[in-house]
Coordinates of C-alpha atoms in Angstrom, one line a residue:
M4 CA 29.0 50.5 120.5
T5 CA 26.5 48.0 121.7
L6 CA 23.8 49.5 124.1
T7 CA 21.9 47.6 126.6
L8 CA 19.3 48.4 129.4
R9 CA 20.2 47.9 133.1
S10 CA 16.7 48.1 134.5
T11 CA 14.6 47.4 137.6
I12 CA 10.9 47.8 138.4
L13 CA 8.9 48.5 141.4
S14 CA 5.0 48.4 141.8
D15 CA 3.0 49.5 145.0
P16 CA -0.8 49.3 145.7
G17 CA -0.7 53.0 147.0
L18 CA -2.2 53.9 150.3
V19 CA -5.9 53.7 149.5
R20 CA -6.6 50.8 147.3
S21 CA -6.7 47.3 148.5
N22 CA -5.6 45.6 145.2
N23 CA -2.9 46.6 142.6
E24 CA -4.1 46.5 138.9
D25 CA -0.6 47.5 137.5
A26 CA 1.7 45.1 135.8
G27 CA 5.1 45.6 134.0
I28 CA 8.4 44.4 132.8
A29 CA 12.0 45.4 133.2
G30 CA 14.5 43.8 130.9
D31 CA 17.7 44.4 129.1
R32 CA 16.0 45.4 125.9
L33 CA 12.3 45.7 126.8
L34 CA 10.5 47.9 129.3
A35 CA 6.7 48.0 129.7
V36 CA 4.0 49.3 132.3
A37 CA 0.4 48.6 132.0
D38 CA -2.3 50.1 134.3
G39 CA -5.6 48.1 134.6
M40 CA -8.3 50.7 134.4
G41 CA -9.4 51.7 137.8
G42 CA -13.1 51.6 138.5
L43 CA -13.8 49.2 135.8
P44 CA -14.3 45.3 136.3
A45 CA -11.1 43.0 136.0
G46 CA -8.7 45.7 135.2
E47 CA -5.9 43.5 136.6
V48 CA -6.9 40.8 134.1
A49 CA -6.5 43.2 131.2
S50 CA -3.1 44.5 132.5
E51 CA -1.8 40.9 133.1
I52 CA -2.9 39.9 129.6
V53 CA -1.0 42.6 127.7
I54 CA 2.2 42.1 130.0
G55 CA 2.0 38.3 129.6
I56 CA 2.0 38.7 125.8
L57 CA 5.0 41.1 125.8
A58 CA 6.8 38.8 128.2
E59 CA 6.9 35.9 125.7
V60 CA 8.2 37.8 122.8
A61 CA 11.9 38.2 121.8
P62 CA 12.5 41.9 121.1
P63 CA 13.9 42.4 117.6
A64 CA 17.0 44.0 116.8
A65 CA 15.7 46.1 114.0
P66 CA 13.6 49.2 114.7
E67 CA 11.1 48.6 111.9
A68 CA 10.7 44.9 113.2
A69 CA 10.2 46.1 116.8
Q70 CA 7.4 48.6 115.7
A71 CA 5.7 45.6 114.1
M72 CA 6.0 43.3 116.9
L73 CA 4.6 46.0 119.5
R74 CA 1.6 46.6 117.2
A75 CA 1.1 42.8 116.9
A76 CA 1.4 42.3 120.6
I77 CA -1.2 45.0 121.3
S78 CA -3.5 43.6 118.8
T79 CA -3.3 40.2 120.2
A80 CA -3.9 41.7 123.7
N81 CA -7.2 43.2 122.3
N82 CA -8.1 40.0 120.8
Q83 CA -7.6 38.0 124.1
I84 CA -9.3 40.9 126.2
R85 CA -12.3 40.5 123.8
A86 CA -12.4 36.8 124.3
A87 CA -12.1 37.3 128.0
I88 CA -15.1 39.6 128.0
G89 CA -16.9 37.1 125.9
A90 CA -16.3 34.3 128.4
D91 CA -17.4 36.5 131.2
P92 CA -19.9 39.3 130.4
E93 CA -19.2 40.8 133.9
R94 CA -15.9 41.8 132.7
D95 CA -17.4 44.0 130.0
G96 CA -15.6 47.4 130.2
M97 CA -12.3 46.2 131.6
G98 CA -9.2 47.5 129.9
T99 CA -5.7 48.7 130.5
T100 CA -3.2 51.2 129.4
V101 CA 0.2 50.1 128.0
T102 CA 3.5 51.8 127.3
A103 CA 6.1 49.6 126.0
A104 CA 9.8 50.3 124.8
I105 CA 12.1 48.2 122.9
L106 CA 15.8 48.9 122.6
A107 CA 16.5 48.0 118.8
G108 CA 20.3 48.7 118.4
A109 CA 20.7 52.3 119.4
E110 CA 17.1 53.1 118.8
L111 CA 14.2 53.1 121.3
V112 CA 11.0 52.1 119.8
L113 CA 8.0 53.3 121.9
A114 CA 4.2 52.1 121.7
Q115 CA 1.7 53.8 123.7
V116 CA -2.2 53.3 124.4
G117 CA -3.5 55.4 127.4
D118 CA -1.6 57.5 129.9
S119 CA 1.2 55.5 131.3
R120 CA 4.1 57.6 130.5
C121 CA 7.9 57.3 129.3
Y122 CA 10.5 59.9 130.4
L123 CA 13.9 60.3 129.2
L124 CA 16.5 62.0 131.5
R125 CA 19.6 63.1 129.3
D126 CA 22.3 65.5 130.9
G127 CA 20.1 66.3 133.7
R128 CA 17.2 67.3 131.5
L129 CA 13.8 65.5 131.7
R130 CA 11.7 65.0 128.6
Q131 CA 8.4 63.3 128.4
L132 CA 8.4 61.1 125.4
T133 CA 4.8 60.0 125.4
R134 CA 1.5 61.9 125.0
D135 CA -1.3 61.3 127.3
D136 CA -4.5 59.7 125.9
T137 CA -6.6 61.6 128.2
F138 CA -9.5 64.2 128.2
V139 CA -7.5 66.8 130.0
Q140 CA -4.6 66.4 127.4
E141 CA -7.1 67.1 124.8
L142 CA -8.0 70.4 126.6
V143 CA -4.2 71.3 127.0
D144 CA -3.8 70.7 123.1
Q145 CA -6.7 73.0 122.6
G146 CA -5.3 75.6 124.8
I147 CA -8.2 75.4 127.2
L148 CA -6.2 74.2 130.1
T149 CA -2.5 74.8 131.0
P150 CA -0.5 71.7 131.9
E151 CA -0.6 72.7 135.6
Q152 CA -4.4 73.1 135.6
A153 CA -4.6 69.7 133.9
R154 CA -2.7 68.3 136.9
R155 CA -5.4 69.4 139.3
H156 CA -8.4 68.7 137.0
P157 CA -10.9 66.3 138.6
Q158 CA -11.0 64.3 135.3
R159 CA -7.3 64.0 134.8
S160 CA -7.5 60.2 134.8
L161 CA -10.2 60.0 132.2
V162 CA -8.5 58.1 129.4
T163 CA -9.6 58.5 125.8
R164 CA -7.9 55.4 124.5
A165 CA -7.2 52.1 126.2
V166 CA -6.6 48.4 125.4
Q167 CA -10.1 47.3 125.8
G168 CA -11.0 44.4 123.3
H169 CA -11.5 46.6 120.2
D170 CA -9.0 48.1 117.7
A171 CA -6.7 50.5 119.4
P172 CA -3.4 50.8 117.4
P173 CA -0.7 52.2 119.5
A174 CA 1.0 55.5 119.0
I175 CA 4.6 54.7 117.8
A176 CA 7.8 56.9 118.3
V177 CA 11.4 56.2 117.7
L178 CA 14.4 57.9 118.9
T179 CA 18.1 57.5 119.3
L180 CA 19.6 56.7 122.6
A181 CA 23.1 57.3 124.2
A182 CA 24.9 55.5 126.9
G183 CA 24.3 57.5 130.0
D184 CA 20.6 58.3 129.3
R185 CA 18.1 57.1 131.9
L186 CA 14.4 55.9 131.2
L187 CA 11.5 55.8 133.2
L188 CA 8.1 54.3 132.4
C189 CA 5.4 54.8 135.1
S190 CA 1.6 54.5 135.6
D191 CA -0.4 57.7 136.3
G192 CA -0.1 56.8 140.1
L193 CA 3.3 58.5 140.0
S194 CA 2.7 61.1 137.2
D195 CA -0.6 62.3 138.4
Y196 CA 0.7 63.2 141.8
V197 CA 4.5 63.9 141.6
D198 CA 5.4 66.7 139.2
D199 CA 8.0 66.6 136.6
T200 CA 10.5 68.8 138.6
A201 CA 10.6 66.2 141.5
I202 CA 10.7 63.3 139.1
A203 CA 13.8 65.0 137.4
T204 CA 15.5 65.7 140.7
T205 CA 14.9 62.2 141.8
L206 CA 16.3 60.5 138.7
S207 CA 19.2 62.8 138.8
G208 CA 19.9 62.4 142.5
Y209 CA 19.7 58.5 142.9
P210 CA 22.4 56.8 140.7
D211 CA 21.4 53.4 142.2
R212 CA 18.2 52.3 140.2
Q213 CA 16.6 50.4 143.1
Q214 CA 17.0 53.2 145.4
C215 CA 15.7 55.7 142.9
A216 CA 12.7 53.5 142.2
E217 CA 12.0 53.4 145.9
Q218 CA 12.3 57.2 146.2
L219 CA 9.9 57.7 143.4
V220 CA 7.3 55.5 145.1
K221 CA 8.0 57.3 148.4
L222 CA 7.2 60.6 146.7
A223 CA 3.9 59.3 145.5
H224 CA 3.1 58.1 149.1
Q225 CA 3.9 61.6 150.4
A226 CA 1.4 63.0 147.9
G227 CA -1.2 60.5 149.3
A228 CA -0.8 57.7 146.7
P229 CA -4.6 57.1 146.1
D230 CA -3.8 55.1 143.1
N231 CA -1.4 52.1 142.3
V232 CA 2.2 53.2 141.6
T233 CA 4.4 51.3 139.1
V234 CA 7.8 52.6 138.0
A235 CA 10.1 50.8 135.5
L236 CA 13.6 52.4 135.3
A237 CA 16.6 51.8 133.0
D238 CA 20.0 53.1 132.6
V239 CA 21.4 52.8 129.0
D240 CA 24.7 51.1 129.2
G241 CA 27.2 51.2 126.3
S242 CA 29.7 48.6 127.8
G243 CA 28.5 45.9 125.6
D244 CA 28.2 43.4 128.4
D245 CA 25.8 40.5 127.7
E246 CA 23.4 40.2 130.4
T247 CA 20.1 38.6 129.7
T248 CA 17.7 39.8 132.5
Q249 CA 13.9 40.2 132.8
T250 CA 11.6 40.9 135.7
V251 CA 7.8 40.7 135.2
V252 CA 5.5 42.4 137.8
T253 CA 1.9 40.9 137.8
P254 CA -1.2 42.5 139.3
G255 CA -1.7 42.0 143.0
G256 CA 1.9 42.4 143.7

């Protein structure tokens, strides 16, 4: 069976910020979300760099090649961000998260730096496939905080790793997908303010991808939406139909 992704992406500045530093891609074999680091200069430049690099590559069909491609793309992004900082020292400190997924055959290859997440909905059950690179996640891992306490912690958005112009190899994961699976990649503008139960209910309750994405953003708005919100949503299809599509969202949109 040939699998493909039927995907959509929606990015919203939220209700507080005047600009949107998020960027992303939704294609038939590639999904990615990048969140320019809030509070640091030129975060939108950093997120656009990494998404621009990913948008130019042809996703490999073999999982091992997909892993190598994602590592290389993130390394190139670090080099370009370092060069951008060198050309304009006022950009020193800019960076971005990135979570990217390639469908290689029946395998999903995930690469992550930062706290943009990937979720899998299968048979009505939601599973977080990525681990946040954040200060509060380290406290959860140590048993100091519960996941619920981490959600309310004032430093929940403090990332410990980002694509900032220095070596930051991504965490890589590979898992087997099946037709009927639903994937969600999102920036922390969703996951910090909408809990997993509400996300699962929405992913299960809205078969139409665009309506589902709009509802997820609506939930972020209802929670105050103090941050940019980006959701890339894909259904895993086993029909084998060939359909080459790709939507790229750049910062400011």
